[in-house]
Coordinates of C-alpha atoms and ligand atoms in Angstrom, one line a residue:
M1 CA 66.1 -37.3 -149.9
A2 CA 69.1 -38.7 -152.2
K3 CA 68.5 -39.8 -155.7
H4 CA 70.4 -43.1 -154.7
T5 CA 71.1 -45.5 -152.0
I6 CA 74.4 -47.4 -152.4
V7 CA 76.0 -50.0 -150.0
V8 CA 79.6 -49.2 -149.5
I9 CA 82.0 -51.9 -148.2
P10 CA 85.5 -50.1 -147.3
G11 CA 87.1 -53.6 -146.9
D12 CA 90.6 -54.3 -145.6
G13 CA 94.3 -53.1 -146.3
I14 CA 94.3 -50.1 -148.7
G15 CA 90.5 -50.8 -149.1
P16 CA 89.3 -48.0 -146.9
E17 CA 91.6 -45.3 -148.5
V18 CA 90.9 -46.1 -152.2
I19 CA 87.1 -46.5 -151.3
G20 CA 87.3 -43.0 -149.6
A21 CA 88.8 -41.6 -152.6
A22 CA 86.1 -42.8 -155.0
R23 CA 83.4 -41.7 -152.7
R24 CA 84.9 -38.3 -152.5
V25 CA 85.2 -38.1 -156.1
M26 CA 81.6 -39.4 -156.9
E27 CA 80.3 -36.8 -154.3
A28 CA 82.3 -34.0 -155.9
A29 CA 81.1 -34.7 -159.1
G30 CA 77.5 -34.3 -158.4
L31 CA 76.4 -37.8 -157.3
S32 CA 73.2 -37.4 -154.9
V33 CA 73.6 -40.4 -152.8
D34 CA 72.9 -42.0 -149.4
W35 CA 75.9 -44.3 -148.6
V36 CA 74.8 -47.3 -146.5
E37 CA 78.6 -48.1 -145.1
L38 CA 78.7 -51.8 -144.0
P39 CA 81.7 -54.0 -143.2
A40 CA 83.3 -57.3 -144.8
G41 CA 86.3 -59.1 -144.5
A42 CA 88.8 -59.1 -141.3
T43 CA 87.4 -55.6 -140.6
A44 CA 84.1 -57.1 -139.9
I45 CA 85.2 -59.4 -137.4
E46 CA 87.2 -56.6 -135.9
Q47 CA 84.0 -54.8 -135.5
G48 CA 82.3 -57.2 -133.8
F49 CA 80.3 -58.9 -136.5
E50 CA 79.6 -62.7 -136.6
N51 CA 81.7 -63.5 -139.6
V52 CA 83.5 -62.0 -142.4
L53 CA 80.5 -61.7 -144.6
P54 CA 77.7 -60.4 -142.3
A55 CA 74.2 -61.1 -143.1
R56 CA 73.6 -57.4 -142.6
T57 CA 75.8 -56.7 -145.3
L58 CA 74.4 -59.0 -147.6
A59 CA 70.7 -57.9 -146.8
A60 CA 71.9 -54.3 -147.5
I61 CA 73.1 -55.4 -151.0
T62 CA 69.9 -57.4 -151.7
A63 CA 67.8 -54.4 -150.7
H64 CA 69.5 -51.6 -152.5
K65 CA 70.9 -53.8 -155.5
V66 CA 74.1 -52.0 -155.8
A67 CA 77.4 -51.9 -153.8
I68 CA 80.9 -50.5 -154.2
K69 CA 83.5 -52.8 -152.3
G70 CA 86.8 -52.4 -151.3
P71 CA 89.2 -55.5 -151.5
V72 CA 89.4 -57.9 -148.4
T73 CA 92.0 -59.9 -147.2
T74 CA 91.7 -63.8 -147.6
P75 CA 94.0 -66.0 -145.8
V76 CA 96.1 -68.2 -148.0
G77 CA 96.1 -72.2 -147.7
K78 CA 94.1 -72.1 -144.8
G79 CA 91.3 -70.3 -142.9
F80 CA 87.8 -69.1 -144.2
T81 CA 86.4 -69.4 -147.7
S82 CA 87.2 -66.0 -149.7
V83 CA 84.5 -63.2 -149.0
N84 CA 84.5 -62.4 -152.9
V85 CA 83.8 -66.1 -153.5
Q86 CA 81.1 -66.2 -151.0
L87 CA 79.5 -62.8 -152.1
R88 CA 79.4 -63.6 -155.6
K89 CA 77.7 -67.4 -155.0
K90 CA 75.4 -65.6 -152.4
L91 CA 74.1 -62.9 -154.5
N92 CA 74.4 -64.9 -157.8
L93 CA 76.8 -62.3 -159.3
Y94 CA 77.4 -64.4 -162.0
A95 CA 79.6 -62.3 -164.5
A96 CA 82.7 -60.2 -163.7
V97 CA 83.5 -57.3 -166.0
R98 CA 86.8 -56.2 -166.3
P99 CA 87.4 -53.3 -169.0
V100 CA 91.5 -53.2 -169.6
R101 CA 92.2 -50.1 -171.6
S102 CA 95.5 -47.9 -172.3
L103 CA 95.6 -44.7 -170.4
P104 CA 96.7 -41.3 -171.6
G105 CA 100.1 -40.5 -169.9
V106 CA 100.7 -44.0 -168.6
K107 CA 103.6 -45.3 -170.3
T108 CA 103.6 -49.2 -171.2
L109 CA 104.7 -51.6 -174.0
Y110 CA 101.4 -50.8 -175.8
D111 CA 99.5 -47.8 -176.4
N112 CA 96.1 -48.9 -177.8
V113 CA 94.9 -51.7 -175.5
N114 CA 91.0 -51.7 -175.2
M115 CA 89.3 -54.9 -174.2
I116 CA 86.7 -56.3 -172.1
I117 CA 87.5 -59.3 -169.9
I118 CA 84.2 -61.2 -168.9
R119 CA 84.7 -64.0 -166.4
E120 CA 82.0 -66.6 -165.2
N121 CA 82.2 -65.8 -161.4
T122 CA 80.4 -68.6 -159.8
E123 CA 81.6 -72.3 -160.6
G124 CA 84.6 -73.7 -162.1
L125 CA 87.5 -74.7 -159.6
Y126 CA 86.6 -71.7 -157.4
S127 CA 83.6 -73.9 -156.2
G128 CA 85.8 -74.7 -153.5
I129 CA 84.9 -78.2 -153.3
E130 CA 88.1 -79.8 -152.0
N131 CA 89.2 -83.1 -150.3
E132 CA 91.5 -85.4 -148.9
V133 CA 91.3 -88.8 -150.4
I134 CA 94.0 -90.2 -148.1
P135 CA 96.6 -88.4 -146.4
G136 CA 99.0 -86.9 -149.1
V137 CA 96.4 -87.2 -151.8
V138 CA 93.9 -84.4 -152.2
T139 CA 91.5 -83.3 -155.1
S140 CA 89.5 -80.3 -156.2
L141 CA 86.5 -80.4 -158.3
K142 CA 86.1 -78.5 -161.5
V143 CA 82.0 -77.6 -161.7
A144 CA 80.4 -76.5 -165.0
T145 CA 76.7 -76.3 -165.5
E146 CA 75.1 -76.0 -168.7
L147 CA 73.0 -73.3 -167.0
A148 CA 75.9 -71.3 -165.8
C149 CA 77.9 -71.5 -168.9
T150 CA 74.8 -70.7 -171.1
R151 CA 73.9 -67.4 -168.7
I152 CA 77.6 -66.4 -168.8
A153 CA 77.8 -66.6 -172.6
R154 CA 74.4 -64.9 -173.4
F155 CA 75.7 -62.0 -171.0
A156 CA 78.9 -61.8 -172.8
F157 CA 76.9 -61.4 -176.2
R158 CA 74.7 -59.0 -174.8
Y159 CA 77.2 -57.0 -173.1
A160 CA 79.3 -57.0 -176.3
T161 CA 76.4 -56.0 -178.5
K162 CA 75.4 -53.0 -176.0
Q163 CA 78.9 -51.9 -175.9
H164 CA 79.3 -52.0 -180.0
R165 CA 82.1 -54.6 -179.6
K166 CA 82.7 -56.7 -182.7
K167 CA 84.2 -59.8 -181.6
I168 CA 84.4 -62.2 -178.7
T169 CA 87.2 -64.5 -178.1
V170 CA 86.7 -67.6 -175.9
F171 CA 89.6 -69.0 -173.9
H172 CA 89.5 -72.6 -173.1
K173 CA 91.3 -75.7 -172.3
A174 CA 89.1 -78.1 -173.7
N175 CA 91.6 -80.2 -175.4
I176 CA 92.7 -81.4 -171.8
M177 CA 89.3 -80.8 -169.8
K178 CA 87.2 -82.1 -172.4
M179 CA 84.0 -82.2 -170.4
T180 CA 84.2 -79.1 -168.2
D181 CA 85.7 -76.7 -170.8
G182 CA 84.1 -78.7 -173.6
L183 CA 80.6 -77.5 -172.2
F184 CA 81.7 -73.8 -171.6
L185 CA 82.9 -73.9 -175.4
N186 CA 79.4 -75.6 -176.5
C187 CA 77.3 -73.2 -174.8
A188 CA 79.2 -70.4 -176.0
R189 CA 79.2 -71.6 -179.5
R190 CA 75.5 -72.3 -179.3
I191 CA 74.7 -68.9 -178.1
Y192 CA 76.7 -67.2 -181.0
E193 CA 75.1 -69.6 -183.6
D194 CA 71.3 -69.4 -182.5
E195 CA 71.6 -65.6 -181.2
Y196 CA 74.4 -63.5 -182.2
P197 CA 75.8 -64.5 -185.7
N198 CA 76.4 -61.0 -186.4
I199 CA 79.5 -60.9 -183.6
E200 CA 82.7 -62.2 -184.6
Y201 CA 83.6 -65.4 -182.6
E202 CA 86.9 -67.5 -181.9
E203 CA 87.8 -70.0 -179.6
T204 CA 91.9 -70.1 -178.5
I205 CA 93.3 -72.6 -176.3
I206 CA 94.1 -70.4 -173.2
D207 CA 98.1 -71.0 -173.3
A208 CA 98.6 -69.8 -176.8
G209 CA 96.0 -67.1 -176.2
C210 CA 98.0 -65.6 -173.3
M211 CA 101.2 -65.6 -175.5
K212 CA 99.3 -64.0 -178.4
I213 CA 97.6 -61.3 -175.8
V214 CA 101.4 -60.3 -174.9
Q215 CA 102.4 -60.5 -178.3
D216 CA 99.6 -58.3 -179.5
P217 CA 96.7 -57.1 -177.1
T218 CA 95.3 -55.1 -180.0
R219 CA 93.8 -58.2 -181.7
I220 CA 91.5 -59.0 -178.5
D221 CA 88.2 -57.1 -178.3
V222 CA 85.8 -59.1 -175.8
L223 CA 87.4 -62.2 -173.7
L224 CA 85.0 -64.8 -172.4
M225 CA 86.4 -67.3 -169.9
E226 CA 85.5 -69.6 -167.0
N227 CA 86.2 -68.6 -163.3
L228 CA 89.9 -69.5 -162.7
Y229 CA 91.4 -68.4 -166.2
G230 CA 89.2 -65.0 -165.8
D231 CA 91.0 -64.3 -162.6
V232 CA 94.5 -65.1 -163.8
V233 CA 94.0 -63.3 -167.1
S234 CA 92.6 -60.3 -165.5
D235 CA 96.1 -59.6 -163.7
L236 CA 97.9 -60.4 -166.8
C237 CA 96.0 -57.7 -168.8
A238 CA 96.3 -55.3 -166.0
G239 CA 100.0 -55.6 -166.2
L240 CA 99.8 -54.6 -170.1
V241 CA 98.1 -50.9 -169.3
G242 CA 99.9 -50.0 -166.0
G243 CA 99.3 -52.4 -163.4
L244 CA 96.7 -53.4 -160.8
G245 CA 96.1 -49.8 -160.0
V246 CA 94.5 -48.9 -163.1
V247 CA 92.0 -51.7 -163.8
P248 CA 88.3 -51.5 -162.4
G249 CA 85.7 -54.4 -162.2
S250 CA 82.1 -55.1 -161.4
N251 CA 80.3 -58.4 -160.4
I252 CA 76.8 -58.4 -162.0
G253 CA 73.8 -60.7 -161.4
D254 CA 70.4 -60.2 -162.3
E255 CA 69.3 -58.9 -159.1
A256 CA 72.5 -57.0 -157.8
A257 CA 76.0 -55.5 -158.6
V258 CA 79.0 -55.2 -156.6
F259 CA 81.7 -53.0 -158.2
E260 CA 85.3 -53.4 -157.1
A261 CA 89.2 -52.9 -158.3
V262 CA 91.0 -56.0 -159.8
H263 CA 93.5 -55.7 -156.9
G264 CA 93.6 -56.8 -153.4
S265 CA 94.0 -55.3 -150.3
A266 CA 98.0 -54.6 -150.8
P267 CA 99.0 -55.3 -147.3
D268 CA 102.6 -54.2 -148.2
I269 CA 101.4 -50.6 -148.7
A270 CA 98.1 -50.3 -146.5
G271 CA 98.1 -47.5 -144.1
K272 CA 101.0 -45.5 -145.9
G273 CA 98.6 -43.3 -147.9
V274 CA 100.3 -44.4 -151.3
A275 CA 97.8 -46.6 -153.0
N276 CA 96.7 -45.6 -156.3
P277 CA 93.0 -44.9 -155.9
L278 CA 92.3 -44.9 -159.7
A279 CA 91.4 -48.6 -160.1
C280 CA 88.3 -47.7 -157.3
I281 CA 87.3 -44.7 -158.9
M282 CA 87.2 -46.3 -162.2
S283 CA 85.1 -49.0 -160.8
G284 CA 82.9 -46.1 -159.2
V285 CA 82.4 -44.8 -162.8
M286 CA 81.1 -48.2 -164.1
M287 CA 78.7 -48.2 -161.4
L288 CA 77.6 -44.8 -162.2
R289 CA 76.8 -46.0 -165.8
H290 CA 74.9 -48.8 -164.3
I291 CA 72.6 -46.9 -162.3
H292 CA 72.5 -44.5 -165.4
E293 CA 74.3 -41.6 -164.2
D294 CA 76.3 -41.4 -167.3
A295 CA 76.9 -37.5 -167.5
I296 CA 78.6 -37.8 -163.9
A297 CA 80.5 -40.9 -165.1
Q298 CA 81.8 -39.1 -168.1
R299 CA 82.8 -36.0 -166.1
I300 CA 84.9 -38.2 -163.5
E301 CA 86.3 -40.1 -166.7
K302 CA 87.5 -37.0 -168.5
A303 CA 88.8 -35.5 -165.3
Y304 CA 91.2 -38.6 -164.7
D305 CA 92.5 -39.1 -168.1
E306 CA 93.4 -35.2 -167.9
V307 CA 95.3 -35.7 -164.4
L308 CA 97.0 -39.0 -166.3
A309 CA 97.8 -36.9 -169.5
E310 CA 99.4 -34.0 -167.3
G311 CA 101.7 -36.5 -165.4
K312 CA 102.1 -34.2 -162.4
N313 CA 100.0 -36.2 -159.8
L314 CA 100.9 -39.8 -160.8
T315 CA 100.9 -42.3 -157.7
R316 CA 104.0 -44.3 -157.0
D317 CA 103.0 -47.5 -159.0
L318 CA 102.7 -45.2 -162.2
G319 CA 106.1 -43.5 -161.6
G320 CA 105.1 -40.4 -159.8
N321 CA 105.3 -39.4 -156.0
A322 CA 101.8 -38.4 -155.4
G323 CA 100.0 -39.8 -152.7
T324 CA 96.4 -41.2 -152.6
N325 CA 94.8 -37.9 -151.5
Q326 CA 96.9 -35.7 -153.7
F327 CA 95.8 -37.8 -156.8
T328 CA 92.1 -37.8 -155.5
D329 CA 92.6 -33.9 -155.1
A330 CA 93.9 -33.3 -158.7
V331 CA 90.9 -35.3 -160.2
I332 CA 88.4 -33.3 -158.0
A333 CA 90.1 -30.3 -159.4
R334 CA 89.6 -31.2 -162.8
L335 CA 85.9 -31.8 -162.7
K336 CA 84.0 -29.5 -164.7
Ligands
NAI401 P1 97.2 -57.0 -154.3 O1 96.4 -56.8 -155.6 O2 96.6 -56.7 -153.0 O3 98.8 -56.7 -154.5 C1 99.8 -57.1 -155.3 C2 100.7 -55.9 -155.6 O4 100.3 -54.6 -156.4 C3 101.7 -55.5 -154.3 O5 102.9 -55.0 -154.5 C4 100.6 -54.2 -154.1 O6 101.0 -53.3 -153.4 C5 100.3 -53.5 -155.4 N1 99.1 -53.0 -155.4 C6 97.7 -53.5 -155.5 N2 96.9 -52.5 -155.5 C7 97.3 -51.4 -155.8 C8 97.0 -49.9 -156.0 N3 95.9 -49.7 -155.7 N4 98.1 -49.0 -155.8 C9 99.1 -49.4 -155.6 N5 99.8 -50.5 -155.8 C10 98.8 -51.7 -155.7 O7 97.6 -58.9 -154.3 P2 98.1 -59.7 -153.5 O8 99.3 -59.3 -152.9 O9 98.1 -61.1 -154.2 O10 96.9 -59.9 -152.4 C11 96.7 -59.4 -151.0 C12 95.3 -60.0 -150.3 O11 94.3 -59.1 -151.3 C13 95.0 -61.3 -150.3 O12 94.6 -61.6 -149.0 C14 94.3 -61.6 -151.5 O13 93.5 -62.6 -151.3 C15 93.4 -60.3 -151.5 N6 92.7 -60.0 -152.8 C16 91.2 -59.4 -152.6 C17 90.5 -59.3 -153.6 C18 89.5 -58.4 -153.7 O14 88.8 -58.5 -152.4 N7 88.6 -58.1 -154.7 C19 91.4 -59.2 -155.3 C20 92.8 -59.7 -155.1 C21 93.2 -60.3 -153.9

């Protein structure tokens, strides 16, 4: 019997290509695993499941506690609620963790970015409570609860401490949204003062904060934000280190964790074999650390760092010509 049972959700668009690559790399690096493959997204409907987030997929994640997931397509302005939003709410995956670091051989404006973005994953404007007041007037409700704000603040300080980080910066707009962002700030400040006074703490209004990130991302260590801000700022920060193809992510709750790249299903390149699988492989590495397979995680990390530094097998988004499989094979060849 394999040591781990992990749910794998290939997803839509480039999902199956990048998830396939991550699986191959983890297996080649020695992970003893039984994959439980289940669908979500448009693929689930195509396969005859009852909806985009089948009960069987949810039940498997609940049972096995860990999943790696490819991106899924969400219709814009109409149609079903995002699978990701549903998944995070139903499994209470309240913390999104997205490390953003400069990579060897990937040329960008900065070469020493090393930050962690922590995003509240269950409420804010992503609560999806929208309503038409009268024709031509619609509203969207921004929800903040003391429970969720305190929970994510405590998670962020605990995570920062475990990762030996020195400073937490909270991005907010409490000058305008005095109650919702005000509550988020108050909760973060309280956790800092009462529980983690040894970590440096700062509060920055998000618009100025974004400008500062672009001017000098090295001043950021750990960033803590509510849902929508975290979604937007993660992509901004991905741009600092080489784009969406190189930034991993995880959605963590007390009972389960789902690992997935920051990028979407990239319909423009789906099925062409050119997607960069690195973000998904890196999400796999985060997952391996979560399940205490640190040695395998380190082996994979070293292998892709070497492939990037060598520069011969880079995918198109990083300025090379390698396809998804060529890059993946190069990483596997470097595993020691
Ligand atoms: P996207 O991230 O799919 O694509 C944005 C751009 O980045 C495209 O030009 C794409 O080709 C490129 N790109 C993304 N990942 C790449 C990779 N691994 N390698 C090379 N290039 C890559 O964002 P977009 O176009 O806004 O969204 C497409 C769909 O994905 C939408 O339906 C959206 O809702 C969904 N989405 C799903 C997510 C998830 O399931 N976690 C996250 C973000 C978006």
